[in-house]
Coordinates of C-alpha atoms in Angstrom, one line a residue:
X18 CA -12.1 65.7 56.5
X19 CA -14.7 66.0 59.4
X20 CA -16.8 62.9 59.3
X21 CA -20.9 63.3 59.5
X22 CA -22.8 60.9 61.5
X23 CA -26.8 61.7 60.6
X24 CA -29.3 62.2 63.4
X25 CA -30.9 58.7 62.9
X26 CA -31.5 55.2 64.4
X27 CA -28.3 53.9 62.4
X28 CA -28.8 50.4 63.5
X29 CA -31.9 50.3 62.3
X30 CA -31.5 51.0 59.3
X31 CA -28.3 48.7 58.5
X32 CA -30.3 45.8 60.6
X33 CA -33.2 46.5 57.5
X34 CA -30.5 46.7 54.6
X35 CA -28.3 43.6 55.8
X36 CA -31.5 41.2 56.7
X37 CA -32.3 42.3 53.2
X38 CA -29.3 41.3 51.7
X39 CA -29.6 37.8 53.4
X40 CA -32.9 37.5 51.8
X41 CA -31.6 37.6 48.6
X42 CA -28.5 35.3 49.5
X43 CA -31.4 32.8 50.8
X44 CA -33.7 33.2 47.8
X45 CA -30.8 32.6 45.4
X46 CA -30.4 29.1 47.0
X47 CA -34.2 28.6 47.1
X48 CA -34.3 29.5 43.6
X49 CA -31.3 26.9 42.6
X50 CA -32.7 24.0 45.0
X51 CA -36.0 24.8 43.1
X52 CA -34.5 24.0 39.3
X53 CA -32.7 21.0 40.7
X54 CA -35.8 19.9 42.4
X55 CA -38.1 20.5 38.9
X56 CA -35.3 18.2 37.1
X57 CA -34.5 15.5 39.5
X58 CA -38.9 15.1 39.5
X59 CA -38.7 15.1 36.0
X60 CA -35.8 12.3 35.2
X61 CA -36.5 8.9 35.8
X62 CA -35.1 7.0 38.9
X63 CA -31.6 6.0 38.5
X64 CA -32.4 2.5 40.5
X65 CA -35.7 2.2 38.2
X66 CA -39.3 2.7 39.6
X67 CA -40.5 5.9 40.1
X68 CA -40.4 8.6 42.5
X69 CA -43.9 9.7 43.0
X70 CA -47.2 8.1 41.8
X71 CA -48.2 11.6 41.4
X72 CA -45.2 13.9 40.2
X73 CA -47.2 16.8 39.6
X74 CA -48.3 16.9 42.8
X75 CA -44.6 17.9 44.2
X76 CA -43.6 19.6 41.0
X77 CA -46.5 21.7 42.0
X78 CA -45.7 21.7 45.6
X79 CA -42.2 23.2 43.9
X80 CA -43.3 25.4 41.8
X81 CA -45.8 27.3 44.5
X82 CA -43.5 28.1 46.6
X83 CA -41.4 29.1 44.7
X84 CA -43.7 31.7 42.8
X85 CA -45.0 32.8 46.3
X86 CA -41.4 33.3 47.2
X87 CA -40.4 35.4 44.7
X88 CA -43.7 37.5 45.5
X89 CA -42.4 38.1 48.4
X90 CA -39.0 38.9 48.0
X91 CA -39.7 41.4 44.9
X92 CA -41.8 43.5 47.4
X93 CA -39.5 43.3 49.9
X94 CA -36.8 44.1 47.5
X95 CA -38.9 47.1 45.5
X96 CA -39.7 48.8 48.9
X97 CA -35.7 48.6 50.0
X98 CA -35.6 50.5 46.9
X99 CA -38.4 52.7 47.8
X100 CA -36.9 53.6 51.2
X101 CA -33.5 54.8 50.4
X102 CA -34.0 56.5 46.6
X103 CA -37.7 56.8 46.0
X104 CA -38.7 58.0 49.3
X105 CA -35.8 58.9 51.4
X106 CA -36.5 62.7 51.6
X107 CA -40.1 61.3 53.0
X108 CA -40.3 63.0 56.7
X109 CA -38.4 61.2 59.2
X110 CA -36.2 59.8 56.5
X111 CA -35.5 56.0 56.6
X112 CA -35.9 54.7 59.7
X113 CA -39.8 56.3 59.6
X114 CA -40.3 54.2 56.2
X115 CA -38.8 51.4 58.0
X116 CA -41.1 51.4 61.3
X117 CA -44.2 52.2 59.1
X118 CA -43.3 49.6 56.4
X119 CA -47.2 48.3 56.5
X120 CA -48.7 51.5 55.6
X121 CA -47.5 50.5 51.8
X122 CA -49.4 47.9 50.2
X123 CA -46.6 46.4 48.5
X124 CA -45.5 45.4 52.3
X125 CA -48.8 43.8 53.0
X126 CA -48.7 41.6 50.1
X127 CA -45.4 40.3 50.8
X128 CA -46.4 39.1 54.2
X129 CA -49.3 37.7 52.5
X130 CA -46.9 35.7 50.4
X131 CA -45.2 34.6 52.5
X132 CA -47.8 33.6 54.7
X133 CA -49.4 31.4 52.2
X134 CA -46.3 30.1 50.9
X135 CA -45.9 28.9 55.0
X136 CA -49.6 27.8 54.7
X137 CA -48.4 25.1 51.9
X138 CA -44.9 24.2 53.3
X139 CA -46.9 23.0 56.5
X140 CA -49.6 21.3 55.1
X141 CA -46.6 19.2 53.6
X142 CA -45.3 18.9 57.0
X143 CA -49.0 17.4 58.4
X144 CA -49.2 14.9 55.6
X145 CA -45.7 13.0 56.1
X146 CA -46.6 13.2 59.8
X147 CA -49.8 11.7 59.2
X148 CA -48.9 8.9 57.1
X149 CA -45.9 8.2 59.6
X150 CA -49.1 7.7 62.6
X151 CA -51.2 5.9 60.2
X152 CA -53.9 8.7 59.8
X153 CA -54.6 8.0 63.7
X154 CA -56.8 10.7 64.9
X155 CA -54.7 11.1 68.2
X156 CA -52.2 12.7 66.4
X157 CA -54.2 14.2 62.9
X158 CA -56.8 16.2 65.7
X159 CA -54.7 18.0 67.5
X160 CA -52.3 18.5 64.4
X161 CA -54.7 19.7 62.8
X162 CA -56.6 22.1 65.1
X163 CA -52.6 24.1 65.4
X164 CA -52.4 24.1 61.7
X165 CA -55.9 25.8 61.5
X166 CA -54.9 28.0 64.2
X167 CA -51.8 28.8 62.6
X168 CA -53.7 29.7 59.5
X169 CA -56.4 31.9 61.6
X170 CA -53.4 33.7 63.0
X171 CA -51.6 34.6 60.0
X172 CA -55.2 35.7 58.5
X173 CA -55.9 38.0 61.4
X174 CA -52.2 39.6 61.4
X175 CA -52.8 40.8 57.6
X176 CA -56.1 42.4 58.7
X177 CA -54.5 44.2 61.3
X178 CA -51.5 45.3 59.5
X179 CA -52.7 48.0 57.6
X180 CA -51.2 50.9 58.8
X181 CA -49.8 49.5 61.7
X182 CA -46.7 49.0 62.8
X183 CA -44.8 45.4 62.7
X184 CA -43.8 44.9 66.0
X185 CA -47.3 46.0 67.4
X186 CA -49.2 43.6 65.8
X187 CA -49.5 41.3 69.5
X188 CA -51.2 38.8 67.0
X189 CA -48.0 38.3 65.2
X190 CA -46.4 36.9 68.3
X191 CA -48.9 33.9 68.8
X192 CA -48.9 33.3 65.2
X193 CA -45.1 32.9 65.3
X194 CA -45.6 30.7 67.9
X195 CA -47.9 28.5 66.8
X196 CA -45.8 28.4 63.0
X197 CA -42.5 27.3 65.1
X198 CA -44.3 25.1 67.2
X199 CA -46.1 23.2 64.6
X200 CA -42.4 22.1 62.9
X201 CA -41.4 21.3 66.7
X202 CA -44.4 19.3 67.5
X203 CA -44.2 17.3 64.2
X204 CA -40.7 16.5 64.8
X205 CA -40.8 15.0 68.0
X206 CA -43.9 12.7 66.4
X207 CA -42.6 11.7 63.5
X208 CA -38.6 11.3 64.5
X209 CA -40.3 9.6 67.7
X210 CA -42.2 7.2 66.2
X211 CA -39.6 5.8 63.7
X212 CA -36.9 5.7 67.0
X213 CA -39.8 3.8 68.6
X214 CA -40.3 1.2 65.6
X215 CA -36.4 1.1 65.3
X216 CA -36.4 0.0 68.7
X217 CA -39.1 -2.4 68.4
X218 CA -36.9 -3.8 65.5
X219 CA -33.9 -4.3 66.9
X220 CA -34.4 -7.7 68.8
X221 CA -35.6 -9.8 65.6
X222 CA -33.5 -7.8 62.4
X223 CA -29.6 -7.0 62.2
X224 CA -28.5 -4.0 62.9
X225 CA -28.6 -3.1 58.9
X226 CA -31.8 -3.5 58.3
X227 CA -32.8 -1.5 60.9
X228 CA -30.4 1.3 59.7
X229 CA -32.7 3.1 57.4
X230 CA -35.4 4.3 60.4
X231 CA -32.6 6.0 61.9
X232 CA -31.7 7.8 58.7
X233 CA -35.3 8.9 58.0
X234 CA -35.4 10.2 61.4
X235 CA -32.2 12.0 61.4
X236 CA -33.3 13.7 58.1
X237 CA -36.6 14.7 59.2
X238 CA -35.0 16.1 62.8
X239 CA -31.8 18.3 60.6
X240 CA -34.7 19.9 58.1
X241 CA -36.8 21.0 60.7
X242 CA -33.4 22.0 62.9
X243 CA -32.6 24.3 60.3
X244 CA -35.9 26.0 60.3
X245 CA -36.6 25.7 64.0
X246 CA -33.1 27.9 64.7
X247 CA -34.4 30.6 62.4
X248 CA -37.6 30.7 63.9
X249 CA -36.9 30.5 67.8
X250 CA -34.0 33.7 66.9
X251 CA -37.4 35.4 65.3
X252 CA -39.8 34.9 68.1
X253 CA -37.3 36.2 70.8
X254 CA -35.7 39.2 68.7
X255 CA -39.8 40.5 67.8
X256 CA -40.9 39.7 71.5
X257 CA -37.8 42.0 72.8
X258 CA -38.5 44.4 70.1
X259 CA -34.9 43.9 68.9
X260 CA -33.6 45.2 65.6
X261 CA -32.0 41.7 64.8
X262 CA -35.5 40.8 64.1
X263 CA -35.1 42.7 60.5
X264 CA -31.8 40.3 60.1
X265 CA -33.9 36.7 60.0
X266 CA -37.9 38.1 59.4
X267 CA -36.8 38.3 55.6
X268 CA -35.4 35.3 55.1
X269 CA -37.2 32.8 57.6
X270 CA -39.7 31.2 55.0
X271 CA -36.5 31.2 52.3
X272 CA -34.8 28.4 55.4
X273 CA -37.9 26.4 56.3
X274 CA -38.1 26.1 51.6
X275 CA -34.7 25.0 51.5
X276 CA -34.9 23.0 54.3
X277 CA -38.3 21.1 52.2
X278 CA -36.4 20.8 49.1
X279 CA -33.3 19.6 50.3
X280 CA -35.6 16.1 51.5
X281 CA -37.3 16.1 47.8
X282 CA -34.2 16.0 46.2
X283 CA -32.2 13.7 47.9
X284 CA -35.5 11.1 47.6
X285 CA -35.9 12.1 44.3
X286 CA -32.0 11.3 43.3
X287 CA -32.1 8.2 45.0
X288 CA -29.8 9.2 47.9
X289 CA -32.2 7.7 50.7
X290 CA -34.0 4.8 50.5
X291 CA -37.2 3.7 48.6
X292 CA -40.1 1.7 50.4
X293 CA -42.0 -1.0 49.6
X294 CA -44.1 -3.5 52.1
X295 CA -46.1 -6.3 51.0
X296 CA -49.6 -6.4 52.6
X297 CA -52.4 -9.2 53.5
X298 CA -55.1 -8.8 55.9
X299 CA -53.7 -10.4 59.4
X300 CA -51.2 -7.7 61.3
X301 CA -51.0 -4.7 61.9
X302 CA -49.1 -2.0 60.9
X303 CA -45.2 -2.0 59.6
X304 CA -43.0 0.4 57.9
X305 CA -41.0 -1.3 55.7
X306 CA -37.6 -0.1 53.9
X307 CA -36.4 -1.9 50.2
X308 CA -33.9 -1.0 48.0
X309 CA -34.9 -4.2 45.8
X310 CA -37.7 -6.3 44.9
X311 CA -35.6 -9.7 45.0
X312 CA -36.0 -11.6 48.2
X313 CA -36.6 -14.7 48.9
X314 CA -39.7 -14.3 50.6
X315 CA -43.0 -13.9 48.3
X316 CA -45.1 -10.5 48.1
X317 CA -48.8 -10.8 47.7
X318 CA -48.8 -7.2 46.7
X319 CA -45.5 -5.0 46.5
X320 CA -46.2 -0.7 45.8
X321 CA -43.7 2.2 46.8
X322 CA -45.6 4.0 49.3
X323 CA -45.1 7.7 50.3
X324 CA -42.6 9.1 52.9
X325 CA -41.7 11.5 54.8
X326 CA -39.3 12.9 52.5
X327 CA -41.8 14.0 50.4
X328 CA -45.7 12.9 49.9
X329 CA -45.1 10.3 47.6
X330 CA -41.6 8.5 48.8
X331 CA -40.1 6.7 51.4
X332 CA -42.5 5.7 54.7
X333 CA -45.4 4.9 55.6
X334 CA -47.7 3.2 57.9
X335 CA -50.2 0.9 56.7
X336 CA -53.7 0.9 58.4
X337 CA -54.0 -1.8 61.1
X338 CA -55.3 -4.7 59.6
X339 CA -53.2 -4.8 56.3
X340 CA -50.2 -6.0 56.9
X341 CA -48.6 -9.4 57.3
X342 CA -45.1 -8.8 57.0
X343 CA -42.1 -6.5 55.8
X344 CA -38.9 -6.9 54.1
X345 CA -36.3 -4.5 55.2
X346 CA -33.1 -4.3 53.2
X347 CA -30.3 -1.8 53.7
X348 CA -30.1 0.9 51.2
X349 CA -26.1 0.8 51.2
X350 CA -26.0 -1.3 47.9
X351 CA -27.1 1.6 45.8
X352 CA -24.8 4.3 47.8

């Protein structure tokens, strides 16, 4: 039998179907990590307390993203559909469809989505990182001037997508910049800052109690690791106008979700550390770690305070001014 090789861009076209299938590998585990998210919010601490003085607040986070998501990939998935059964008789059969993806609406509001769904996921991002600096505007102006870039970015690539095509949108570029460079940015800040306190730490408390910074850090620098690989491939494979681009583009906002939740629900399950600091009006600020109340030293006022593992959990600096000291116990006794 004489084999038939059509006169197309082949790689195209199996670059577009296999990033497609990753998608839905990637959404699966987004949607899992989302269920196990909604019920580890929803139970009670193991260890007592509670997770969040808010828990709507991240259920809703949750739930968001998760509806965004699945926005996204049902257009995605509907116009794989479209382009090999619905339309593949359409003139310059597949590949055509697959270069001129944006002249479909149903393309457009999946990259809206998805771009709102990254609009939420980062504002997560700014508010650990703002807690960990103490709300200091050194770090929140700048942060925040890159996330409203960012945001004007993503708004002008969806009003110069229609009709265009993907790879010639020049805004996309700086928009993916920006989106990579944010998680980078608020890495180095927040992993920085907790090495720095660890260090500052280490001449008056054994090497226990300073454990959990390092934990918190290395947490905060493996979520964002995950993302960041995703998103560096991204920016070189559309910059080089490579087809491997199709491979990670559908998927990329799946990673940096997972990456989120995986944090929530290792907070929310106990697996980390929970934080408490007692507070007076002589020192400045101190991060404090606790797995217990009981200590031998009294607590004018002891509250869990939020983290960086999710908005209501874990660390947090106090304001200059509030605090007078901090008990820091290691969180092996509950592991």
């Amino acid at each position: 039998m004489s084999s038939y090789t059509p006169d197309t861009d082949l790689w195209l076209e199996r670059s577009r179907l296999n990033g497609m299938m990753l998608s839905a590998v990637s959404y699966g585990i987004f949607f899992l990590l989302t269920i196990q998210a909604t019920v580890a919010l929803s139970q009670r601490p193991r260890h007592g307390g509670q997770i969040a003085r808010h828990p709507w607040i991240l259920l809703s986070y949750v739930w968001i993203t998760f509806i965004l998501a699945t926005i996204g990939f049902a257009g995605n998935a509907r116009y794989t559909e479209m382009i090999w059964i619905d339309l593949r008789d359409a003139p310059g059969g597949p590949a055509a469809l697959i270069l001129d993806e944006l002249s479909y609406w149903i393309n457009v509001m999946a990259l809206a989505s998805y771009y709102i769904m990254e609009w939420f996921m980062q504002a997560l991002l700014l508010h650990r990182c703002f807690i960990i600096w103490n709300w200091q505007k050194r770090v929140v102006v700048p942060m925040s001037t890159l996330f409203a870039a960012m945001v004007a970015m993503s708004i002008l690539v969806l009003v110069e997508s229609s009709g265009a095509i993907f790879y010639a949108i020049n805004s996309q570029l700086a928009y993916l910049c920006l989106q990579v460079g944010l998680t980078i940015v608020y890495t180095l800040l927040v992993a920085g800052r907790l090495f720095s306190l660890r260090k500052e730490m280490r001449d008056t408390l054994e090497a226990e109690h300073i454990r959990p910074y390092k934990t918190a850090a290395m947490m905060v620098i493996e979520s964002s690791a995950l993302y960041s690989v995703f998103g560096i491939i991204f920016i070189f494979s559309y910059a080089l106008n490579s087809d491997v681009c199709n491979l990670v583009f559908m998927s990329v906002s799946h990673v940096q979700g997972i990456a989120q939740l995986l944090i929530i629900i290792r907070v929310a399950r106990g697996r980390e550390f929970q934080c408490y600091v007692s507070r007076s009006v002589h020192r400045t600020t101190s991060i404090a770690f606790v797995s217990t109340l009981s200590s031998k030293r009294e607590l004018e006022h002891t509250s869990p305070l939020a983290s960086v593992a999710d908005m209501e959990h874990g660390i947090q600096s106090l304001r200059p001014g509030t605090v007078e000291k901090s008990i820091i116990h290691s969180s092996s006794k509950h592991t």
